[in-house]
Short mmCIF file of C-alpha atoms in Angstrom, two decimals:
data_model
loop_
_atom_site.label_atom_id
_atom_site.label_comp_id
_atom_site.label_asym_id
_atom_site.label_seq_id
_atom_site.Cartn_x
_atom_site.Cartn_y
_atom_site.Cartn_z
CA MET P 16 0.00 0.00 0.00
CA PRO P 17 1.48 3.39 -0.94
CA ASN P 18 2.44 5.83 1.80
CA PRO P 19 -0.59 8.10 2.30
CA SER P 20 1.49 11.05 3.49
CA LEU P 21 2.07 14.08 1.28
CA ALA P 22 5.66 13.93 2.57
CA SER P 23 6.11 10.68 0.64
CA LEU P 24 6.60 12.79 -2.49
CA LEU P 25 9.96 13.77 -1.01
CA THR P 26 10.90 10.55 0.80
CA ASP P 27 10.13 8.33 -2.19
CA SER P 28 12.11 10.50 -4.62
CA ALA P 29 14.99 10.75 -2.14
CA ALA P 30 15.09 6.96 -1.85
CA ARG P 31 15.11 6.49 -5.63
CA HIS P 32 17.26 9.45 -6.65
CA PRO P 33 19.29 10.58 -3.61
CA ASP P 34 21.97 12.34 -5.65
CA ARG P 35 19.63 14.06 -8.08
CA THR P 36 19.44 17.86 -7.72
CA ALA P 37 16.22 18.84 -5.97
CA ILE P 38 16.58 22.62 -5.54
CA VAL P 39 18.74 25.32 -7.10
CA LEU P 40 19.07 28.86 -5.68
CA ASP P 41 21.68 31.42 -6.75
CA GLY P 42 23.91 28.65 -8.09
CA SER P 43 23.83 26.58 -4.87
CA ARG P 44 22.29 23.13 -5.10
CA MET P 45 20.63 20.70 -2.73
CA THR P 46 20.19 17.04 -3.57
CA TYR P 47 17.12 15.05 -2.70
CA ALA P 48 19.06 13.31 0.05
CA GLU P 49 20.03 16.67 1.57
CA VAL P 50 16.50 18.08 1.48
CA ASP P 51 15.16 14.84 2.97
CA ALA P 52 17.71 14.83 5.80
CA ALA P 53 17.18 18.49 6.66
CA SER P 54 13.40 18.10 6.72
CA ASN P 55 13.82 15.12 9.06
CA GLN P 56 15.74 17.37 11.44
CA VAL P 57 12.92 19.92 11.37
CA ALA P 58 10.44 17.14 12.12
CA HIS P 59 12.43 15.88 15.12
CA LEU P 60 12.79 19.44 16.44
CA LEU P 61 9.05 19.99 16.29
CA ILE P 62 8.28 16.65 17.90
CA GLU P 63 10.69 17.45 20.75
CA GLN P 64 8.90 20.77 21.19
CA GLY P 65 5.68 18.88 21.77
CA VAL P 66 4.14 19.06 18.30
CA GLN P 67 1.93 16.01 17.77
CA ARG P 68 -0.05 14.42 14.98
CA GLY P 69 -2.84 16.77 13.95
CA ASP P 70 -1.28 19.94 15.38
CA LYS P 71 -0.90 23.01 13.17
CA VAL P 72 2.41 24.70 12.36
CA ALA P 73 2.42 28.02 10.49
CA LEU P 74 5.09 28.89 7.94
CA SER P 75 6.01 32.29 6.49
CA CYS P 76 8.83 32.01 3.98
CA VAL P 77 9.88 33.36 0.60
CA ASN P 78 10.92 31.11 -2.28
CA VAL P 79 14.13 29.67 -0.84
CA PRO P 80 15.02 26.04 -0.04
CA TRP P 81 14.06 26.61 3.60
CA PHE P 82 10.39 26.76 2.59
CA THR P 83 10.52 23.25 1.17
CA VAL P 84 12.64 21.90 4.04
CA ALA P 85 10.27 23.33 6.65
CA TYR P 86 7.13 22.33 4.71
CA PHE P 87 8.05 18.66 4.51
CA GLY P 88 9.51 18.69 8.03
CA ILE P 89 6.18 19.83 9.43
CA LEU P 90 4.40 17.08 7.51
CA LYS P 91 6.86 14.45 8.73
CA ALA P 92 6.11 15.49 12.32
CA GLY P 93 2.50 14.55 11.63
CA ALA P 94 1.37 18.18 11.75
CA ALA P 95 -0.49 20.27 9.21
CA VAL P 96 1.34 23.07 7.39
CA VAL P 97 -0.31 26.50 7.44
CA PRO P 98 1.54 28.57 4.79
CA LEU P 99 1.04 32.31 5.29
CA ASN P 100 1.42 35.09 2.76
CA VAL P 101 4.74 36.83 3.47
CA LEU P 102 3.09 40.22 2.88
CA LEU P 103 0.82 39.93 5.90
CA LYS P 104 1.13 42.44 8.74
CA GLY P 105 1.32 41.59 12.44
CA ARG P 106 -2.40 41.99 13.13
CA GLU P 107 -3.24 39.73 10.17
CA ILE P 108 -0.69 37.12 11.24
CA ALA P 109 -2.09 37.06 14.78
CA TYR P 110 -5.54 36.39 13.36
CA HIS P 111 -4.32 33.46 11.26
CA LEU P 112 -2.26 31.92 14.08
CA GLY P 113 -5.19 32.10 16.46
CA ASP P 114 -7.78 30.94 13.96
CA CYS P 115 -5.89 27.77 13.00
CA ASP P 116 -4.75 27.02 16.59
CA ALA P 117 -1.11 27.02 15.51
CA LYS P 118 1.18 25.41 18.05
CA ALA P 119 4.39 26.63 16.40
CA TYR P 120 5.40 29.23 13.83
CA LEU P 121 8.43 29.17 11.52
CA CYS P 122 9.09 32.59 10.02
CA PHE P 123 11.67 33.92 7.56
CA GLN P 124 13.86 36.84 8.60
CA ASP P 125 13.38 40.43 7.45
CA THR P 126 14.48 41.27 3.91
CA PRO P 127 15.43 44.68 2.46
CA ASP P 128 11.88 44.95 1.11
CA LEU P 129 9.79 43.12 3.72
CA ALA P 130 9.80 43.01 7.51
CA ILE P 131 8.67 39.39 7.47
CA GLY P 132 10.36 38.35 10.71
CA THR P 133 9.48 41.52 12.61
CA GLN P 134 5.82 41.38 11.59
CA GLY P 135 5.74 37.64 12.21
CA HIS P 136 7.13 37.98 15.72
CA ALA P 137 4.65 40.76 16.48
CA GLY P 138 1.79 38.51 15.41
CA PHE P 139 3.20 35.61 17.44
CA ALA P 140 3.53 37.80 20.53
CA ASP P 141 -0.17 38.67 20.25
CA THR P 142 -1.20 35.00 20.02
CA ALA P 143 -1.19 33.36 23.43
CA SER P 144 -2.11 29.94 22.05
CA CYS P 145 1.01 29.63 19.84
CA ASP P 146 3.89 28.19 21.90
CA HIS P 147 6.99 28.26 19.69
CA PHE P 148 8.57 30.74 17.27
CA PHE P 149 11.71 30.15 15.19
CA VAL P 150 13.32 32.52 12.70
CA ILE P 151 14.45 31.11 9.36
CA THR P 152 17.66 32.83 8.25
CA GLY P 153 18.93 32.62 4.69
CA ASP P 154 22.44 32.13 6.08
CA PRO P 155 22.28 29.17 8.51
CA SER P 156 25.08 30.68 10.61
CA ALA P 157 23.36 34.06 11.05
CA ALA P 158 21.69 35.24 14.25
CA SER P 159 17.93 35.65 14.33
CA GLY P 160 18.01 39.42 14.66
CA ILE P 161 15.18 39.24 17.23
CA GLU P 162 16.16 39.25 20.88
CA GLY P 163 15.50 35.98 22.65
CA VAL P 164 14.50 34.13 19.47
CA GLU P 165 16.41 31.09 18.22
CA THR P 166 17.01 30.44 14.55
CA LEU P 167 15.62 27.30 12.97
CA ALA P 168 19.10 26.32 11.78
CA ALA P 169 20.53 26.52 15.31
CA ALA P 170 17.61 24.61 16.80
CA MET P 171 18.05 21.82 14.23
CA GLN P 172 21.66 21.20 15.22
CA GLY P 173 22.22 17.69 16.50
CA ARG P 174 18.76 16.44 15.59
CA SER P 175 18.40 13.10 13.85
CA THR P 176 18.46 13.01 10.06
CA GLU P 177 16.39 9.83 10.00
CA VAL P 178 12.68 9.84 9.19
CA PRO P 179 10.68 10.04 12.45
CA GLU P 180 8.25 7.23 13.17
CA VAL P 181 5.01 9.18 12.89
CA GLU P 182 2.06 7.65 11.09
CA VAL P 183 -0.60 9.70 9.35
CA ALA P 184 -3.79 8.72 7.56
CA ALA P 185 -4.77 9.74 4.06
CA ASP P 186 -7.67 11.77 5.49
CA ASP P 187 -5.57 13.63 8.05
CA THR P 188 -5.20 17.35 7.35
CA ALA P 189 -1.91 18.05 5.59
CA VAL P 190 -2.26 21.73 4.66
CA ILE P 191 -4.54 24.59 5.64
CA LEU P 192 -4.75 27.29 2.99
CA TYR P 193 -6.43 30.53 3.93
CA THR P 194 -9.04 32.04 1.66
CA SER P 195 -11.57 34.75 2.42
CA GLY P 196 -14.46 33.53 0.34
CA THR P 197 -16.59 36.51 -0.59
CA THR P 198 -17.44 37.74 2.89
CA GLY P 199 -16.01 37.90 6.37
CA GLN P 200 -12.61 37.07 7.77
CA PRO P 201 -10.26 34.61 6.03
CA LYS P 202 -11.17 30.94 6.40
CA GLY P 203 -8.77 28.00 6.46
CA ALA P 204 -9.46 25.36 3.80
CA GLU P 205 -8.42 22.00 5.26
CA LEU P 206 -6.77 19.81 2.64
CA ARG P 207 -6.14 16.14 3.32
CA HIS P 208 -2.89 14.34 2.52
CA ARG P 209 -4.68 12.53 -0.30
CA ASN P 210 -6.10 15.79 -1.69
CA MET P 211 -2.68 17.38 -2.08
CA ARG P 212 -0.83 14.20 -3.01
CA ASP P 213 -3.22 13.16 -5.77
CA ASN P 214 -3.30 16.71 -7.15
CA ALA P 215 0.49 16.68 -7.50
CA LEU P 216 0.54 13.21 -9.04
CA ALA P 217 -1.93 14.36 -11.71
CA GLY P 218 1.09 15.91 -13.44
CA ALA P 219 1.73 12.59 -15.17
CA GLN P 220 -1.53 12.78 -17.13
CA LEU P 221 -1.76 16.56 -17.41
CA PHE P 222 1.81 17.44 -18.36
CA GLY P 223 3.49 14.13 -19.21
CA ALA P 224 5.66 14.28 -16.06
CA ASP P 225 8.04 11.32 -15.92
CA ALA P 226 10.58 10.48 -13.20
CA ALA P 227 12.75 8.76 -15.82
CA ASP P 228 13.07 12.04 -17.71
CA PRO P 229 12.36 14.71 -15.09
CA ASP P 230 11.57 18.34 -15.76
CA THR P 231 13.39 21.39 -14.46
CA TYR P 232 10.85 23.84 -13.02
CA LEU P 233 11.34 27.58 -12.64
CA CYS P 234 9.74 28.59 -9.36
CA VAL P 235 8.56 32.19 -9.56
CA LEU P 236 5.07 31.66 -8.15
CA PRO P 237 5.03 32.16 -4.36
CA LEU P 238 5.19 28.80 -2.62
CA PHE P 239 2.81 29.94 0.12
CA HIS P 240 0.15 30.06 -2.63
CA SER P 241 -1.62 26.88 -3.71
CA PHE P 242 -0.66 27.25 -7.40
CA GLY P 243 3.10 27.32 -6.80
CA GLN P 244 2.90 24.83 -3.96
CA THR P 245 1.14 22.07 -5.91
CA VAL P 246 2.11 22.63 -9.55
CA ILE P 247 5.76 23.53 -8.92
CA GLN P 248 7.01 22.25 -5.57
CA ASN P 249 4.89 19.15 -5.04
CA GLY P 250 4.56 18.45 -8.75
CA ALA P 251 8.33 18.49 -9.17
CA PHE P 252 9.03 16.32 -6.14
CA ALA P 253 6.40 13.78 -7.18
CA PHE P 254 8.54 12.94 -10.23
CA GLY P 255 12.07 13.67 -9.05
CA GLY P 256 12.29 17.01 -10.85
CA THR P 257 14.53 19.99 -10.14
CA ILE P 258 13.15 23.28 -8.78
CA VAL P 259 15.05 26.44 -9.74
CA MET P 260 13.98 29.11 -7.26
CA LEU P 261 13.67 32.82 -7.91
CA PRO P 262 12.55 34.56 -4.69
CA ARG P 263 11.16 37.57 -6.53
CA PHE P 264 9.91 37.58 -10.09
CA GLU P 265 11.94 39.77 -12.41
CA ALA P 266 11.45 39.02 -16.09
CA GLY P 267 15.08 39.50 -17.11
CA ALA P 268 16.42 37.34 -14.30
CA ALA P 269 13.80 34.68 -15.05
CA LEU P 270 14.85 34.49 -18.69
CA GLN P 271 18.52 34.17 -17.71
CA LEU P 272 17.73 31.34 -15.29
CA MET P 273 15.59 29.57 -17.87
CA LEU P 274 18.54 29.56 -20.23
CA ALA P 275 21.27 28.76 -17.69
CA GLU P 276 19.38 25.92 -15.98
CA LYS P 277 17.66 24.59 -19.11
CA VAL P 278 14.20 25.08 -17.64
CA SER P 279 11.61 22.82 -19.23
CA PHE P 280 8.54 23.73 -17.13
CA PHE P 281 7.28 27.25 -16.46
CA ALA P 282 4.15 28.21 -14.54
CA GLY P 283 2.95 31.74 -13.97
CA VAL P 284 0.07 34.17 -13.88
CA PRO P 285 -0.71 36.23 -17.02
CA THR P 286 1.26 39.27 -15.84
CA MET P 287 4.40 37.11 -15.66
CA TYR P 288 4.01 36.03 -19.27
CA TRP P 289 3.45 39.68 -20.18
CA GLY P 290 6.68 40.51 -18.35
CA LEU P 291 8.72 37.76 -20.03
CA LEU P 292 7.64 38.85 -23.50
CA GLY P 293 8.37 42.47 -22.67
CA ALA P 294 11.88 41.63 -21.45
CA ILE P 295 12.88 39.99 -24.74
CA GLU P 296 14.53 42.55 -26.97
CA ALA P 297 13.46 42.42 -30.61
CA PRO P 298 16.59 40.86 -32.13
CA THR P 299 17.13 38.39 -29.28
CA ASP P 300 17.42 34.76 -30.36
CA THR P 301 15.14 32.66 -28.14
CA SER P 302 15.79 29.38 -29.90
CA ASP P 303 17.85 27.94 -27.02
CA LEU P 304 15.14 28.83 -24.50
CA ALA P 305 12.50 27.35 -26.77
CA ALA P 306 14.51 24.17 -27.26
CA ASN P 307 14.41 23.50 -23.50
CA LEU P 308 10.88 24.66 -22.66
CA ARG P 309 8.44 21.76 -22.81
CA VAL P 310 5.46 22.97 -20.77
CA ALA P 311 4.07 26.42 -19.94
CA VAL P 312 1.00 26.76 -17.75
CA SER P 313 -1.04 29.74 -16.64
CA GLY P 314 -3.69 30.35 -14.01
CA GLY P 315 -5.11 33.01 -11.73
CA ALA P 316 -6.81 35.03 -14.47
CA ALA P 317 -7.72 34.78 -18.14
CA LEU P 318 -4.74 34.95 -20.50
CA PRO P 319 -5.10 37.52 -23.29
CA VAL P 320 -5.23 36.20 -26.85
CA GLU P 321 -2.23 38.28 -27.91
CA ILE P 322 -0.02 36.80 -25.18
CA HIS P 323 -1.00 33.29 -26.29
CA LYS P 324 0.04 34.14 -29.84
CA GLN P 325 3.26 35.99 -29.02
CA PHE P 326 4.47 33.31 -26.60
CA HIS P 327 3.86 30.56 -29.11
CA ASP P 328 5.68 32.55 -31.79
CA ARG P 329 8.75 33.07 -29.58
CA PHE P 330 8.92 29.70 -27.77
CA ASP P 331 6.92 27.31 -29.95
CA VAL P 332 4.95 26.28 -26.84
CA THR P 333 1.20 26.58 -26.34
CA ILE P 334 0.38 27.95 -22.90
CA LEU P 335 -1.97 25.63 -21.02
CA GLU P 336 -4.61 27.42 -18.99
CA GLY P 337 -6.01 25.85 -15.87
CA TYR P 338 -8.46 26.57 -13.09
CA GLY P 339 -8.67 25.86 -9.42
CA LEU P 340 -9.11 27.25 -5.94
CA SER P 341 -7.49 26.81 -2.56
CA GLU P 342 -10.46 24.60 -1.67
CA THR P 343 -9.59 22.24 -4.57
CA SER P 344 -5.89 21.67 -3.78
CA PRO P 345 -5.97 23.72 -6.18
CA VAL P 346 -6.10 22.18 -9.67
CA ALA P 347 -9.58 21.28 -10.95
CA SER P 348 -9.30 21.65 -14.74
CA PHE P 349 -6.68 22.17 -17.42
CA SER P 350 -6.31 22.57 -21.14
CA ALA P 351 -5.03 19.49 -22.90
CA LEU P 352 -1.29 19.17 -23.59
CA GLY P 353 -0.61 19.04 -27.32
CA GLU P 354 -3.98 20.42 -28.40
CA ALA P 355 -4.65 23.81 -29.95
CA PRO P 356 -5.77 26.34 -27.32
CA ARG P 357 -9.37 27.37 -26.95
CA VAL P 358 -8.55 30.88 -25.86
CA GLY P 359 -10.39 31.88 -22.73
CA SER P 360 -11.11 28.27 -21.75
CA ILE P 361 -10.00 26.68 -18.48
CA GLY P 362 -10.05 23.28 -20.17
CA THR P 363 -11.71 20.11 -18.96
CA PRO P 364 -11.77 18.48 -15.50
CA ILE P 365 -8.54 16.71 -14.55
CA PRO P 366 -8.62 12.91 -14.13
CA GLY P 367 -10.69 11.88 -11.13
CA VAL P 368 -12.54 15.20 -10.97
CA GLU P 369 -16.03 16.16 -12.14
CA MET P 370 -17.42 19.61 -12.89
CA GLN P 371 -20.95 20.80 -13.50
CA LEU P 372 -22.93 24.03 -13.73
CA LEU P 373 -25.54 24.82 -11.07
CA GLU P 374 -28.57 27.02 -11.25
CA PRO P 375 -28.17 30.32 -9.37
CA ASP P 376 -29.04 30.09 -5.66
CA SER P 377 -29.75 26.35 -5.80
CA TRP P 378 -27.97 23.01 -6.05
CA ASN P 379 -29.87 22.02 -9.17
CA PRO P 380 -27.56 21.23 -12.11
CA ILE P 381 -28.12 22.88 -15.46
CA PRO P 382 -29.00 19.87 -17.65
CA SER P 383 -27.76 21.02 -21.04
CA THR P 384 -24.95 22.99 -22.61
CA VAL P 385 -27.16 25.01 -24.96
CA GLU P 386 -30.43 26.68 -24.05
CA GLU P 387 -33.50 26.75 -26.28
CA ASP P 388 -32.63 30.15 -27.75
CA GLY P 389 -29.24 28.85 -28.90
CA LYS P 390 -27.20 30.67 -26.28
CA THR P 391 -24.73 28.78 -24.14
CA ALA P 392 -26.10 28.15 -20.65
CA VAL P 393 -24.34 29.94 -17.79
CA GLY P 394 -24.24 28.60 -14.26
CA GLU P 395 -22.15 28.45 -11.13
CA ILE P 396 -19.24 26.01 -11.43
CA ALA P 397 -19.28 23.12 -8.96
CA ILE P 398 -16.47 20.59 -8.48
CA LYS P 399 -16.36 17.04 -7.10
CA GLY P 400 -13.41 14.69 -6.77
CA HIS P 401 -10.22 13.73 -4.96
CA ASN P 402 -9.13 17.37 -4.81
CA VAL P 403 -12.03 18.85 -2.80
CA MET P 404 -11.19 20.02 0.70
CA LYS P 405 -12.31 18.45 3.95
CA GLY P 406 -13.94 21.76 4.88
CA TYR P 407 -13.20 25.13 6.43
CA TYR P 408 -11.35 24.71 9.73
CA ASN P 409 -13.73 25.10 12.68
CA ARG P 410 -16.43 26.54 10.42
CA PRO P 411 -19.04 23.82 9.82
CA GLU P 412 -21.75 26.27 8.79
CA ALA P 413 -19.51 27.93 6.20
CA THR P 414 -18.55 24.46 4.94
CA ASP P 415 -22.18 23.40 4.61
CA GLU P 416 -22.88 26.49 2.50
CA VAL P 417 -20.42 25.41 -0.20
CA VAL P 418 -20.12 21.60 0.07
CA ARG P 419 -22.96 19.13 -0.41
CA ASP P 420 -22.71 15.43 -1.30
CA GLY P 421 -19.06 15.93 -2.19
CA TRP P 422 -19.77 18.85 -4.55
CA PHE P 423 -18.03 22.16 -3.89
CA ARG P 424 -19.67 25.25 -5.34
CA THR P 425 -17.03 27.76 -6.39
CA GLY P 426 -19.00 30.99 -6.63
CA ASP P 427 -17.64 31.44 -10.16
CA LEU P 428 -19.96 31.64 -13.13
CA GLY P 429 -19.07 29.62 -16.21
CA LYS P 430 -20.28 28.01 -19.37
CA ARG P 431 -19.45 24.75 -21.14
CA ASP P 432 -19.10 24.04 -24.84
CA ALA P 433 -20.30 20.94 -26.66
CA ASP P 434 -16.96 19.18 -26.10
CA GLY P 435 -17.03 19.70 -22.35
CA TRP P 436 -14.52 22.58 -22.21
CA TYR P 437 -15.33 25.16 -19.55
CA PHE P 438 -15.08 28.96 -19.76
CA ILE P 439 -15.20 31.43 -16.89
CA VAL P 440 -17.87 34.05 -17.48
CA ASP P 441 -17.46 36.00 -14.26
CA ARG P 442 -15.65 35.65 -10.99
CA SER P 443 -17.31 35.47 -7.60
CA LYS P 444 -19.69 38.37 -7.17
CA ASP P 445 -17.36 40.72 -5.31
CA MET P 446 -13.91 39.17 -5.57
CA ILE P 447 -11.06 41.22 -7.04
CA ILE P 448 -8.09 39.55 -8.72
CA ARG P 449 -5.06 41.81 -8.56
CA GLY P 450 -1.94 40.42 -10.18
CA GLY P 451 -3.11 36.85 -9.60
CA PHE P 452 -3.95 37.39 -5.91
CA ASN P 453 -7.54 37.07 -4.71
CA VAL P 454 -8.63 40.16 -2.79
CA TYR P 455 -11.96 40.20 -0.99
CA PRO P 456 -13.61 43.62 -0.55
CA ARG P 457 -15.38 42.81 2.72
CA GLU P 458 -12.07 42.25 4.52
CA ILE P 459 -10.69 45.58 3.25
CA GLU P 460 -13.90 47.40 4.15
CA GLU P 461 -13.82 46.06 7.69
CA VAL P 462 -10.30 47.40 8.17
CA LEU P 463 -11.15 50.75 6.60
CA ILE P 464 -14.01 51.44 8.98
CA THR P 465 -11.65 51.02 11.93
CA HIS P 466 -10.09 54.32 10.85
CA PRO P 467 -11.42 57.02 13.23
CA GLU P 468 -12.51 59.30 10.35
CA VAL P 469 -14.18 56.68 8.13
CA SER P 470 -17.86 55.97 8.64
CA LEU P 471 -18.60 53.86 5.57
CA ALA P 472 -16.58 52.14 2.85
CA ALA P 473 -17.21 50.17 -0.30
CA VAL P 474 -14.34 48.47 -2.14
CA ILE P 475 -14.45 47.47 -5.79
CA GLY P 476 -12.06 46.38 -8.53
CA VAL P 477 -11.34 48.69 -11.44
CA PRO P 478 -9.57 47.71 -14.69
CA HIS P 479 -5.77 47.97 -14.71
CA ASP P 480 -3.46 47.37 -17.68
CA ARG P 481 -0.84 45.42 -15.76
CA HIS P 482 -2.52 43.92 -12.70
CA GLY P 483 -5.80 43.05 -14.37
CA GLU P 484 -7.68 44.84 -11.62
CA GLU P 485 -6.75 47.54 -9.13
CA ILE P 486 -8.37 48.04 -5.73
CA LYS P 487 -10.46 51.16 -5.26
CA ALA P 488 -12.21 52.29 -2.08
CA HIS P 489 -15.20 54.60 -2.01
CA VAL P 490 -15.28 56.21 1.42
CA VAL P 491 -17.73 58.33 3.39
CA LEU P 492 -15.97 60.28 6.16
CA THR P 493 -17.29 61.10 9.60
CA PRO P 494 -18.58 64.68 10.17
CA GLU P 495 -15.81 67.30 10.24
CA ALA P 496 -13.16 64.72 9.25
CA GLN P 497 -10.10 66.10 7.45
CA SER P 498 -8.46 62.95 5.99
CA THR P 499 -7.39 63.11 2.36
CA PRO P 500 -7.40 60.22 -0.12
CA GLU P 501 -3.59 60.13 -0.02
CA GLU P 502 -3.58 59.90 3.78
CA LEU P 503 -6.08 57.06 3.73
CA VAL P 504 -4.04 55.14 1.15
CA ALA P 505 -0.93 55.55 3.33
CA TRP P 506 -2.85 54.39 6.42
CA CYS P 507 -4.16 51.32 4.59
CA GLN P 508 -0.63 50.48 3.47
CA GLN P 509 0.38 50.21 7.12
CA GLN P 510 -2.61 48.03 8.03
CA MET P 511 -2.74 45.52 5.18
CA ALA P 512 -0.59 43.33 3.01
CA ALA P 513 0.82 45.04 -0.09
CA TYR P 514 -1.45 43.19 -2.53
CA LYS P 515 -4.58 44.13 -0.55
CA TYR P 516 -4.53 47.80 0.26
CA PRO P 517 -6.44 50.17 -2.05
CA ARG P 518 -4.23 52.31 -4.29
CA ILE P 519 -7.21 54.51 -5.11
CA VAL P 520 -9.49 56.16 -2.55
CA GLU P 521 -12.43 58.34 -3.52
CA ILE P 522 -14.17 60.35 -0.83
CA ALA P 523 -17.91 60.80 -1.37
CA PRO P 524 -20.72 62.40 0.66
CA SER P 525 -22.76 59.19 0.37
CA LEU P 526 -22.91 55.80 -1.35
CA PRO P 527 -25.76 54.48 -3.52
CA MET P 528 -27.96 52.02 -1.64
CA THR P 529 -30.99 49.82 -2.03
CA ALA P 530 -34.13 50.34 0.00
CA THR P 531 -32.89 47.78 2.49
CA GLY P 532 -29.58 49.60 3.00
CA LYS P 533 -27.32 47.45 0.85
CA ILE P 534 -24.66 49.34 -1.06
CA LEU P 535 -25.18 49.20 -4.83
CA LYS P 536 -21.63 48.45 -5.89
CA ARG P 537 -22.63 48.08 -9.51
CA GLU P 538 -23.23 51.85 -9.55
CA LEU P 539 -19.71 52.60 -8.34
CA ALA P 540 -16.77 53.06 -10.70
#
């Protein structure tokens, strides 16, 4: 019987290919044996700190080998990994740690651009239920930089490099990914070991992944996000591939790495493809890059037709578009490898997964693809299969709203053609997608109204050439308030992660409302 643990993706590959390169960063390389041994040390450290099967361990880390080492170490201790966005502020981190009942928190140090460690420690200090905090330093010999806090590297010293004897079941929670839904505070989607493991193993059928001829993956998607985590990290380790890490996406640097490391698999959001094409100077010969690149995949937002065409012209590779959510591990559908693209389509359900369209406000499926008037039927996309989450952590009512008889309703409207290919018509009613990140207006509005001079706020997405959508807040001030739009933007920047805060604030005397007092966002621009 195969090992049910998600960590088996690493342990199995390490046993079969111990000397194969697993991770590359800035020219340094770690073999599968080295990653496996280091993750075992993390596991033993956590176990000795009292972490037990079923506990939760939070992880804030940029795209460096430490993310992968810590991720699999947490799993090997029998705990669930709770990856956190590295852009979160202290108040947001404290919420996540408390909500998931984290017992320990592993957090990367500050960088020149982000105070990850400082914000992380502030959030930890405000969370009485979280017992342990370790700083991850890029240089294993460096000090933590936070008084009284031990580095993960120092704490690992002397720990066993053997796999700890901790058993997990396929239905145990392996990962909790936070998603806001369309209302309220962020919720943790509980994903089983089998959810995440099977989603990674689907790479064989989706992309032709083969351990006998492994791919080299460029990792530019953040690993704390489900897309990068499953398609790049776990997908690579499932088939003994090599992950080339780039902590921050820069198109020029990405192209250089693709050439130097002979990258054969690239995954990104549409803005990344836009950046790559823009970084190629007109006379540049891309034949060597094209000769290596076997698979290119895109998700997070619809890919423009022109980018499809230009990328194929330069690299002779058709970008495969896919669809998924944190609640679905995340991959639910993908375009078919080797087939001509149906631009705008998210493809067909992956093996072992079903999709259907539901009638609005009910669980009744739409029976046909084409309505009587000849128009394609539109409904809410629902998903069923091995990838669907266990539920939202400690939120049974919220779970019951979106999961019934194994079907998960996504909140996204779509249509289906005669061949079974799906197309997104509209995103969830209020959700904003900025640069591939999901931003939920309700969360931003709730923070805005904590400002002493804001009485009412409505947040919407407005079109943006580069990010797809930009975040705009319509604000009604309290009587005699003096705040300016610029001051409110600056205040929001201090309160929220960089991808969340509104770049545009418009102050208005009132907001349009229905008779029942609901804000008419469709009338805002």
